[in-house]
XYZ file of C-alpha atoms in Angstrom:
660
model
C 24.580 36.155 -7.642
C 28.077 37.257 -8.492
C 27.728 36.276 -12.090
C 24.459 38.269 -12.240
C 25.917 41.233 -10.375
C 28.960 40.985 -12.810
C 26.508 41.170 -15.754
C 24.795 44.238 -14.229
C 28.049 46.034 -13.934
C 29.083 45.178 -17.428
C 25.572 46.409 -18.861
C 25.912 49.649 -16.937
C 29.375 50.065 -18.147
C 28.129 49.530 -21.786
C 25.464 51.976 -21.138
C 27.594 54.542 -20.056
C 30.176 54.079 -23.078
C 26.985 54.359 -25.249
C 25.720 57.401 -23.416
C 29.475 59.208 -23.737
C 29.435 58.318 -27.452
C 25.885 59.607 -27.924
C 26.845 63.081 -26.290
C 30.052 63.325 -28.441
C 28.070 62.830 -31.356
C 25.531 65.390 -30.428
C 28.345 67.667 -29.667
C 29.696 67.363 -33.117
C 26.228 67.658 -34.773
C 25.969 71.152 -32.664
C 29.230 72.436 -34.154
C 28.038 71.352 -37.764
C 24.660 73.329 -37.136
C 26.649 76.648 -36.119
C 28.719 76.436 -39.121
C 25.900 75.732 -41.366
C 24.036 78.841 -39.747
C 26.974 81.040 -40.750
C 26.871 79.974 -43.910
C 22.994 80.524 -44.448
C 22.278 84.105 -42.849
C 19.914 85.123 -45.172
C 17.918 81.845 -44.813
C 18.083 82.336 -41.203
C 16.576 85.944 -41.468
C 13.719 84.678 -43.583
C 13.099 82.115 -40.876
C 13.079 84.725 -38.183
C 10.487 86.535 -40.209
C 8.256 83.434 -40.472
C 8.692 82.890 -36.539
C 7.494 86.537 -35.881
C 4.601 86.015 -37.947
C 3.710 82.604 -36.023
C 1.993 83.860 -32.629
C 2.119 80.531 -30.988
C 5.758 80.722 -30.500
C 6.840 81.651 -27.183
C 9.166 84.910 -26.351
C 11.977 82.650 -25.565
C 12.272 81.072 -28.812
C 11.976 84.398 -30.522
C 14.804 86.059 -28.662
C 16.936 83.297 -29.075
C 16.781 83.202 -32.606
C 16.888 86.786 -33.006
C 20.373 86.890 -31.082
C 21.603 84.120 -33.402
C 20.799 85.879 -36.390
C 22.172 89.152 -35.463
C 25.560 87.596 -34.972
C 25.068 85.351 -37.884
C 27.548 87.253 -40.444
C 30.315 87.716 -37.430
C 32.913 84.888 -37.995
C 33.589 82.403 -34.895
C 36.822 84.081 -33.869
C 35.499 87.303 -33.472
C 32.067 86.210 -31.973
C 31.241 88.355 -28.645
C 30.385 85.787 -26.280
C 30.381 88.421 -23.495
C 27.865 90.414 -25.186
C 25.703 87.278 -25.607
C 25.656 86.478 -21.853
C 24.838 89.999 -20.947
C 22.148 90.134 -23.481
C 18.506 89.496 -21.857
C 17.224 86.557 -23.829
C 13.993 86.292 -21.981
C 13.358 90.058 -22.058
C 12.993 90.207 -18.154
C 10.572 87.004 -17.892
C 12.885 84.376 -17.172
C 11.223 83.056 -14.273
C 7.959 83.070 -15.339
C 9.109 81.145 -18.463
C 11.028 78.610 -16.043
C 7.802 78.062 -14.346
C 5.672 77.565 -17.253
C 8.123 75.063 -18.604
C 8.311 72.981 -15.186
C 4.647 72.710 -15.300
C 4.819 70.743 -18.367
C 7.176 68.024 -16.519
C 5.935 65.316 -14.301
C 6.831 65.726 -10.640
C 8.754 62.684 -10.133
C 9.871 61.726 -6.511
C 12.351 59.401 -5.734
C 11.713 55.470 -4.083
C 8.084 55.588 -5.467
C 6.625 53.611 -8.236
C 5.118 55.167 -11.278
C 3.684 54.252 -14.617
C 5.750 54.594 -17.738
C 5.582 53.935 -21.496
C 8.138 52.105 -23.498
C 9.666 54.079 -26.245
C 12.413 52.044 -27.510
C 13.626 48.411 -26.911
C 17.472 47.371 -27.841
C 19.218 44.025 -27.304
C 20.392 45.244 -24.063
C 17.781 47.970 -22.612
C 14.352 49.260 -22.426
C 13.873 53.153 -22.737
C 10.936 54.226 -20.854
C 9.181 57.648 -20.563
C 7.712 58.598 -17.254
C 6.897 62.182 -18.621
C 10.261 63.547 -16.788
C 12.854 65.785 -18.440
C 14.906 62.716 -19.450
C 13.989 59.197 -20.029
C 15.036 56.117 -18.064
C 16.871 52.933 -19.153
C 16.152 49.532 -17.892
C 18.204 46.489 -18.500
C 16.111 44.005 -20.765
C 16.943 41.170 -18.357
C 14.063 42.594 -15.994
C 11.670 41.548 -18.702
C 12.496 38.010 -19.184
C 9.137 37.032 -17.876
C 7.445 38.858 -20.707
C 8.795 38.036 -24.000
C 5.842 39.618 -25.679
C 7.389 43.197 -24.675
C 6.792 45.861 -27.538
C 7.148 49.761 -27.692
C 4.218 51.368 -26.294
C 3.355 48.985 -23.639
C 2.482 50.632 -20.125
C 4.696 49.338 -17.234
C 5.318 49.981 -13.598
C 8.638 51.193 -12.725
C 10.585 52.095 -9.411
C 12.380 55.494 -9.527
C 15.430 55.066 -7.842
C 17.216 58.357 -8.701
C 15.529 61.170 -10.552
C 19.104 62.363 -11.592
C 22.241 60.826 -11.098
C 25.776 62.513 -11.510
C 25.248 62.205 -15.252
C 21.719 63.722 -15.347
C 20.470 60.190 -16.012
C 16.998 59.101 -14.850
C 17.679 55.536 -12.898
C 14.411 53.386 -12.860
C 13.970 49.699 -12.085
C 11.091 47.522 -13.085
C 12.087 44.530 -10.983
C 11.795 46.614 -7.904
C 8.379 47.961 -8.583
C 7.224 44.344 -9.512
C 8.534 43.387 -5.934
C 6.863 46.319 -4.274
C 3.482 45.684 -5.957
C 3.761 41.859 -6.213
C 2.180 40.890 -3.060
C -0.852 43.103 -3.742
C -1.002 41.996 -7.471
C -1.336 38.375 -6.409
C -3.951 38.883 -3.887
C -5.823 40.922 -6.471
C -5.400 38.310 -9.006
C -6.823 35.706 -6.774
C -9.785 37.825 -5.629
C -10.684 38.679 -9.342
C -10.041 35.350 -10.694
C -7.559 37.184 -12.885
C -5.337 35.370 -15.560
C -1.497 36.332 -15.200
C 1.800 35.687 -16.895
C 4.576 33.683 -15.213
C 8.064 32.484 -16.165
C 9.030 29.021 -15.086
C 12.434 29.216 -13.746
C 12.913 25.791 -12.706
C 12.041 22.389 -11.722
C 11.435 21.114 -8.257
C 10.174 18.158 -6.484
C 6.380 17.570 -7.316
C 6.065 20.477 -9.785
C 7.731 23.913 -10.979
C 9.014 27.226 -9.583
C 7.304 30.055 -11.359
C 8.009 33.852 -11.365
C 4.895 35.812 -10.791
C 5.416 39.531 -10.385
C 8.776 38.799 -8.970
C 7.386 36.254 -6.219
C 8.491 32.647 -6.501
C 4.996 30.639 -6.774
C 4.562 26.864 -6.949
C 3.116 25.187 -9.832
C 2.104 21.429 -8.939
C 2.799 19.101 -11.429
C -0.726 18.072 -11.624
C -1.895 21.921 -12.334
C 0.222 22.169 -15.340
C -2.257 20.470 -17.752
C -5.355 18.324 -17.945
C -3.221 15.503 -19.114
C -0.385 13.772 -17.516
C 2.813 15.188 -17.924
C 5.656 12.949 -18.569
C 8.692 15.315 -19.096
C 8.540 18.335 -16.532
C 11.828 19.796 -18.010
C 10.109 20.833 -21.237
C 8.316 23.725 -19.753
C 11.436 25.251 -18.043
C 12.345 28.929 -19.220
C 9.039 29.195 -20.664
C 6.362 31.978 -20.156
C 2.812 30.997 -19.685
C -0.697 32.105 -18.450
C -1.760 31.018 -14.662
C -4.406 31.488 -12.360
C -3.649 32.102 -8.583
C -5.583 29.313 -6.934
C -4.393 29.411 -3.479
C -2.321 31.924 -1.091
C -0.924 31.159 2.251
C -0.857 34.627 3.974
C 1.211 33.499 7.105
C 3.902 31.954 5.171
C 3.506 34.179 1.985
C 3.401 31.000 -0.157
C 1.685 31.212 -3.538
C 0.281 28.385 -5.570
C -0.710 28.764 -9.438
C -2.481 26.778 -11.819
C -2.306 26.564 -15.672
C -4.592 23.668 -15.771
C -7.399 25.942 -14.353
C -7.297 28.239 -17.517
C -8.351 25.256 -19.760
C -10.767 23.177 -17.305
C -13.643 25.750 -17.980
C -13.289 25.182 -21.613
C -13.024 21.337 -21.198
C -15.880 21.310 -19.152
C -18.096 22.874 -21.736
C -16.671 20.523 -24.090
C -17.403 17.608 -21.904
C -21.240 18.608 -21.542
C -21.308 19.172 -25.119
C -19.979 15.465 -25.994
C -22.086 14.057 -22.971
C -25.361 15.549 -24.272
C -24.704 13.348 -27.441
C -23.827 10.167 -25.962
C -25.927 7.194 -26.065
C -25.657 3.452 -24.396
C -24.151 1.230 -27.209
C -22.736 4.163 -29.484
C -19.066 3.118 -30.800
C -16.773 5.711 -30.642
C -12.863 6.274 -31.597
C -10.684 7.149 -28.707
C -6.899 7.366 -27.659
C -5.296 5.547 -24.919
C -4.569 8.230 -22.540
C -3.386 6.216 -19.328
C -3.132 2.824 -18.139
C -3.623 1.620 -14.541
C -3.639 -1.679 -12.710
C -7.517 -1.592 -12.818
C -8.392 -0.118 -16.147
C -7.517 2.186 -19.222
C -8.505 5.751 -19.496
C -9.323 6.813 -23.142
C -9.544 10.415 -24.519
C -12.828 10.674 -26.441
C -11.659 14.202 -27.708
C -12.196 16.305 -24.578
C -13.742 14.015 -22.480
C -12.207 10.662 -20.750
C -13.885 7.584 -20.444
C -12.583 4.158 -18.242
C -12.380 0.824 -19.614
C -12.397 -1.448 -16.607
C -9.753 -4.400 -16.883
C -12.776 -6.938 -16.821
C -14.262 -4.951 -19.987
C -10.995 -5.413 -22.020
C -11.443 -8.844 -23.063
C -13.440 -11.917 -22.593
C -10.724 -13.774 -21.518
C -8.656 -13.290 -18.433
C -6.326 -9.988 -18.213
C -3.551 -9.908 -15.470
C -2.732 -6.216 -16.660
C -4.268 -4.062 -19.136
C -0.966 -3.451 -20.925
C -1.501 -6.979 -22.218
C -4.192 -5.706 -24.359
C -3.573 -1.765 -25.237
C -0.573 0.360 -25.202
C -0.321 4.285 -24.617
C -1.576 6.616 -27.572
C -3.127 3.664 -29.128
C -6.207 4.374 -31.225
C -8.900 1.990 -30.296
C -12.715 1.592 -30.808
C -14.890 1.639 -27.949
C -18.645 0.984 -26.916
C -20.277 3.228 -24.327
C -21.681 1.079 -21.489
C -22.950 3.598 -18.945
C -22.453 7.256 -18.468
C -23.176 9.634 -15.523
C -24.307 13.462 -16.754
C -23.667 14.846 -13.309
C -20.256 13.178 -12.153
C -19.113 13.231 -15.907
C -18.312 9.530 -15.799
C -18.324 7.344 -18.683
C -17.880 3.548 -18.877
C -16.385 2.114 -21.917
C -15.833 -1.234 -23.147
C -13.764 -3.149 -25.907
C -14.669 -6.782 -25.494
C -18.312 -5.973 -26.047
C -17.540 -5.191 -29.761
C -17.026 -8.906 -30.295
C -19.344 -11.756 -29.836
C -19.386 -13.696 -26.551
C -17.185 -16.744 -26.903
C -20.072 -18.895 -25.028
C -22.439 -17.795 -27.910
C -19.939 -19.622 -30.247
C -19.368 -22.572 -27.874
C -19.773 -26.030 -29.725
C -23.409 -26.934 -29.119
C -22.541 -30.640 -28.910
C -20.189 -30.306 -25.535
C -22.204 -32.154 -22.857
C -21.864 -33.312 -19.390
C -19.616 -36.145 -19.078
C -17.161 -34.980 -22.013
C -13.769 -34.685 -21.510
C -12.016 -31.213 -22.152
C -8.604 -29.846 -22.112
C -7.608 -26.419 -21.021
C -5.323 -24.032 -19.269
C -5.374 -22.852 -15.690
C -6.013 -19.295 -15.417
C -6.835 -18.423 -11.814
C -6.208 -20.335 -8.516
C -8.130 -20.071 -5.133
C -8.260 -22.138 -2.037
C -11.396 -23.545 -3.005
C -10.565 -24.337 -6.741
C -9.195 -23.580 -10.140
C -10.713 -21.966 -12.972
C -9.788 -23.267 -16.187
C -9.975 -21.883 -19.576
C -11.119 -24.106 -22.323
C -11.210 -21.611 -25.021
C -10.822 -17.888 -24.959
C -13.410 -16.280 -22.585
C -14.931 -19.629 -21.746
C -13.847 -20.985 -18.228
C -14.813 -23.744 -15.892
C -14.417 -24.167 -12.129
C -12.810 -27.190 -10.796
C -13.771 -27.206 -7.102
C -11.235 -28.700 -4.705
C -13.638 -31.496 -3.716
C -13.455 -32.595 -7.386
C -9.696 -33.063 -7.754
C -9.405 -36.195 -5.449
C -11.498 -38.926 -4.209
C -10.017 -38.084 -0.771
C -12.053 -36.914 2.058
C -9.243 -34.801 3.540
C -9.668 -31.145 3.316
C -6.944 -29.883 0.824
C -5.947 -26.794 -0.886
C -6.367 -26.614 -4.829
C -2.701 -25.543 -4.983
C -1.716 -29.030 -3.959
C -2.721 -30.486 -7.288
C -2.166 -27.638 -9.892
C -0.929 -24.043 -10.436
C -1.361 -21.309 -12.962
C -0.538 -22.135 -16.412
C -0.961 -25.823 -16.048
C -2.392 -27.707 -18.966
C -5.078 -29.942 -17.445
C -7.713 -32.464 -18.948
C -11.003 -32.714 -17.058
C -14.588 -33.926 -17.197
C -17.499 -31.659 -17.516
C -19.793 -32.012 -14.571
C -22.432 -29.508 -15.221
C -22.963 -26.861 -17.849
C -25.324 -23.855 -17.984
C -25.327 -21.758 -21.427
C -27.822 -19.428 -20.293
C -25.823 -18.409 -17.101
C -22.459 -19.184 -18.851
C -21.155 -21.372 -15.974
C -19.410 -24.923 -16.297
C -18.059 -27.241 -13.540
C -15.519 -29.360 -14.116
C -13.801 -32.513 -12.448
C -10.330 -34.283 -12.670
C -10.931 -37.029 -10.115
C -13.562 -38.395 -12.335
C -10.812 -39.425 -14.800
C -10.036 -42.213 -12.264
C -12.341 -44.969 -11.137
C -13.842 -44.441 -7.581
C -11.994 -47.006 -5.154
C -15.112 -47.183 -3.106
C -17.125 -49.154 -5.655
C -15.222 -52.611 -5.284
C -14.224 -51.687 -1.422
C -15.456 -55.053 -0.076
C -13.388 -57.090 -2.581
C -9.940 -54.979 -2.288
C -10.240 -54.471 1.579
C -12.024 -56.988 2.779
C -12.751 -57.489 6.646
C -9.588 -59.143 8.192
C -6.962 -58.267 5.492
C -4.102 -56.623 6.309
C -2.563 -53.371 4.686
C -0.129 -50.645 4.849
C -1.361 -47.263 5.599
C 0.072 -43.746 6.085
C -0.591 -41.601 8.872
C -2.573 -38.412 7.812
C -3.732 -36.885 11.196
C -4.345 -37.305 14.927
C -7.222 -36.869 17.245
C -7.485 -37.547 21.011
C -9.373 -40.788 20.122
C -7.333 -42.235 17.274
C -5.437 -42.019 14.239
C -6.548 -41.002 10.859
C -4.747 -42.999 7.916
C -4.893 -43.437 4.395
C -4.513 -46.558 2.654
C -4.527 -45.121 -0.868
C -6.085 -42.061 -2.318
C -9.757 -41.709 -1.489
C -9.449 -44.735 1.049
C -9.279 -43.407 4.591
C -9.647 -45.299 7.885
C -9.623 -44.694 11.571
C -7.775 -46.559 13.921
C -8.937 -45.970 17.581
C -6.523 -45.338 20.410
C -7.850 -48.590 22.120
C -6.923 -50.588 18.977
C -3.222 -49.599 19.062
C -1.856 -51.899 21.789
C -2.864 -54.932 23.736
C -0.902 -53.987 26.905
C 0.040 -50.370 26.888
C -2.123 -47.619 28.022
C -1.971 -44.806 25.375
C -3.258 -41.295 26.320
C -2.476 -39.839 22.674
C -1.584 -41.429 19.343
C 1.517 -39.107 19.244
C 3.060 -41.528 21.784
C 2.891 -44.458 19.424
C 3.565 -42.973 15.917
C 3.988 -39.551 14.060
C 2.194 -37.892 11.032
C 3.482 -38.977 7.851
C 4.747 -42.347 8.955
C 3.535 -45.739 7.842
C 1.616 -48.214 10.200
C 0.268 -51.894 9.373
C -3.384 -52.059 10.072
C -6.125 -54.566 9.611
C -9.532 -54.117 8.505
C -12.117 -54.557 11.346
C -15.415 -52.798 9.813
C -16.441 -51.213 6.366
C -18.722 -48.192 6.212
C -19.508 -47.854 2.807
C -22.122 -45.252 3.119
C -19.742 -42.785 4.947
C -16.676 -44.110 3.049
C -14.698 -44.939 6.268
C -12.996 -47.849 7.338
C -12.448 -49.156 10.941
C -8.957 -50.410 11.501
C -6.725 -51.947 14.167
C -3.149 -52.108 14.660
C -2.860 -54.437 17.822
C -5.262 -57.261 16.074
C -2.057 -58.037 14.035
C -0.785 -59.812 17.057
C -2.432 -62.534 19.268
C -4.289 -61.466 22.659
C -1.741 -61.881 25.259
C -4.582 -61.568 27.739
C -5.678 -64.928 27.439
C -2.012 -65.936 28.945
C -1.914 -62.981 31.385
C -5.046 -64.306 33.024
C -3.398 -67.456 34.249
C -0.156 -65.532 35.256
C -1.493 -62.483 36.909
C -4.134 -64.304 39.311
C -5.250 -62.492 42.237
C -3.079 -62.743 45.316
C 0.091 -63.218 43.170
C 3.016 -61.051 43.669
C 4.999 -59.889 40.994
C 7.872 -57.256 40.507
C 7.314 -53.819 39.045
C 8.659 -50.641 38.280
C 6.682 -47.255 39.129
C 6.647 -45.319 35.649
C 4.239 -42.593 36.457
C 2.380 -41.145 39.473
C -0.879 -39.056 39.734
C -3.381 -37.967 42.223
C -5.331 -41.338 41.820
C -2.356 -43.345 41.797
C 0.542 -44.967 39.761
C 1.424 -47.022 36.604
C 3.497 -49.943 37.303
C 5.450 -51.507 34.411
C 5.494 -55.431 35.082
C 6.774 -58.375 33.041
C 5.699 -59.244 29.805
C 5.252 -55.617 29.009
C 1.939 -55.374 31.166
C 1.048 -52.261 32.874
C -0.723 -52.322 36.166
C -2.155 -49.708 38.325
C -1.722 -49.011 41.864
C -3.992 -46.973 43.957
C -2.500 -44.171 46.218
C -3.156 -46.348 49.195
C -1.387 -49.112 47.612
C 1.941 -47.338 47.526
C 2.496 -46.902 51.211
C 5.869 -48.971 52.001
C 6.544 -50.821 55.291
C 8.372 -47.891 56.738
C 5.347 -45.584 56.418
C 6.679 -43.468 53.489
C 5.573 -43.443 50.019
C 6.851 -45.280 46.805
C 8.310 -42.969 44.084
C 8.818 -42.985 40.337
C 11.490 -45.554 39.213
C 11.262 -47.460 42.496
C 11.380 -51.397 41.862
C 8.943 -53.013 44.381
C 7.042 -56.242 45.032
C 3.384 -55.774 44.125
C 0.206 -58.021 44.820
C -2.359 -58.486 42.018
C -5.860 -57.282 43.871
C -7.881 -57.232 40.781
C -7.842 -58.641 37.056
C -10.156 -57.901 34.603
C -9.778 -59.710 31.099
C -12.346 -57.812 29.196
C -11.340 -54.380 30.442
C -7.640 -55.156 29.932
C -6.924 -53.848 33.822
C -4.785 -55.065 36.501
C -4.799 -53.668 39.847
C -1.991 -54.028 42.128
C -0.601 -52.863 45.608
C 2.726 -52.824 47.154
C 1.204 -52.192 50.845
C -0.958 -55.536 50.562
C 2.390 -57.541 50.407
C 3.377 -56.772 53.955
C -0.111 -56.038 55.487
C -1.565 -59.375 54.404
C 1.731 -61.032 55.986
C 1.068 -59.153 59.212
C -2.674 -60.157 59.105
C -1.767 -63.750 58.508
C 0.675 -63.867 61.443
C -1.799 -62.171 63.960
C -4.594 -64.667 63.099
C -2.613 -67.604 63.652
C -1.499 -66.186 67.189
C -5.168 -65.586 67.908
C -6.103 -69.089 66.954
C -3.295 -70.501 69.309
C -4.746 -68.696 72.128
C -8.198 -69.502 71.610
C -7.173 -73.238 71.599
C -5.352 -72.960 74.898
C -8.290 -71.122 76.469
C -10.558 -74.033 75.361
C -8.184 -76.498 76.922
C -8.284 -74.742 80.367
C -11.859 -74.445 80.650
C -12.320 -78.045 79.722
C -10.112 -78.981 82.875
C -11.930 -76.391 85.134
C -15.275 -78.118 84.023
C -13.837 -81.675 84.692
C -12.587 -80.997 88.303
C -15.550 -78.707 89.409
C -17.411 -81.433 91.098
C -14.512 -82.095 93.558
C -14.022 -78.520 94.413
C -12.002 -77.786 97.654
C -10.262 -74.899 99.355
C -7.275 -75.735 97.508
C -9.153 -76.190 94.185
C -10.754 -72.649 94.722
C -7.423 -71.177 95.076
C -6.064 -73.194 91.947
C -9.142 -72.072 89.868
C -8.476 -68.604 90.962
C -5.027 -68.964 89.697
C -6.210 -70.358 86.529
C -8.596 -67.512 86.148
C -5.968 -64.944 86.493
C -3.712 -66.987 83.844
C -6.517 -66.662 81.380
C -6.961 -62.933 81.999
C -3.215 -62.468 81.321
C -3.440 -64.439 78.275
C -6.151 -62.478 77.030
C -4.323 -59.070 77.601
C -1.658 -60.529 75.706
């Protein structure tokens, strides 16, 4: 701002200097005119006579010229200036003449906007005539927005001062534009008027444009119908615009240059589209490249080549096929008159690769190709440009396990495959790579006969067993009951882990379902044949409580055998309940070889002893009672009073014994 004010001051000083020079030059010319008039008095008199004959001249001009002529013959140093001042040049009508003169001039009021005409243009200034007694001077910097300014143009100016101390009319075009700018902008929007604006600078998302002294915003998308790559090339340029939006509250103005040419382009589009036909081949220029396709300029109308229509082969990005500003031949696939959309294609200009595929290729043949696309369900292999086949994940391995195609190959791999199906009409082909190897289930009975032993890899767990793989494509199941002869396994994770190896024995072959039934415990002899003679019913063995549940406890016994003790069998002699990790004697109450089950009880070890002691005591009491009865019966025949007493005493003894 300071530089700008300094420039204005310098320009004003230059204008004052030029004005002073102009006045000095004018004074010199006046003096030369007086001398010339003194030398040519006769000529002046002749001129006065001609003027008197012209009735159109005013009396003021006649009187002035007569006074000059009357003094023409007098030398300058003897000229009577006092006489001239006293002489009545207006013949008594000075007021009337001044009024008529003032009527010929415009009435100019300060601080108003008026219209003026440009009468001269210099490098620094513009001279403007507004019909006043003097002309106004305006700095040319106020007209930067209009490089086409010329003499004769009508402009609006603001009257700052009708007459300064030097008698100069001071005007401003910039202030006039500022005062009228908002009204002019609104009028331009209402009337759809084309206006000129000066692009001042670049900003985020567009440009700042000076329109009628207002800073308007020009979005980057509204500069041209074509994408703009270099915004700086428009700075300091004057262009035509249309006002497209005004925010009255915030006094924001949005202009567009694109709107000026869209109407013309729309007309061109209609003209071009009216002559379009499907299958027509045209030449165009690559206008824009996106991830999904290419926009082609067909000479006023744009068309889109979708990425799938660029080539018969797989295209990752359109830049692999075309470049910006490249000239290409395209074929019209479809177009929409209403929406002005045109679908184009390039690959359609060449024959489809399936049409030129070797007719001798058939199912069972081996082909080589490159993996171009990967999916979870399979891989697409390009065996020739534009000819692809799908290898489904189920055709990648003889294994029955669900796996991802990425486990077998990746994009860019060169693979060999066998043709499984081929449909030339539908242009589809299915391939397989597992067919390159023999099916392991063809001779499964010979390789994995029942009873044979093998090493397998743990693939997966279930609640009922372990799935293992002996070799690729040969799977088997080890039931949880076939893991151990002695341990009660709740889940296979207690026995092994995924990825580890385990020794197995083939128990059964299910060729139809491609599944083997395997066992691990069968690799050892059945210890229950021996346990039957060791853990007989009522035998007592020491055991450690390993786990307690609501139903009972697991007891670890000798030889790795696990027994089960019901809750009622965990009560100890002191009345408390046995706990985990307690070592106690247990009595076998039940043994099942087929179910591999042993039921034990700690409570029975001391309860049974008590019952045996009570039984022995009861038997002894019964024997003594029988003996007493025999004695009574043998002497009953010889009963006396003393005997009766003895019998009563015996009776009391028996009652006492029964009470005990």
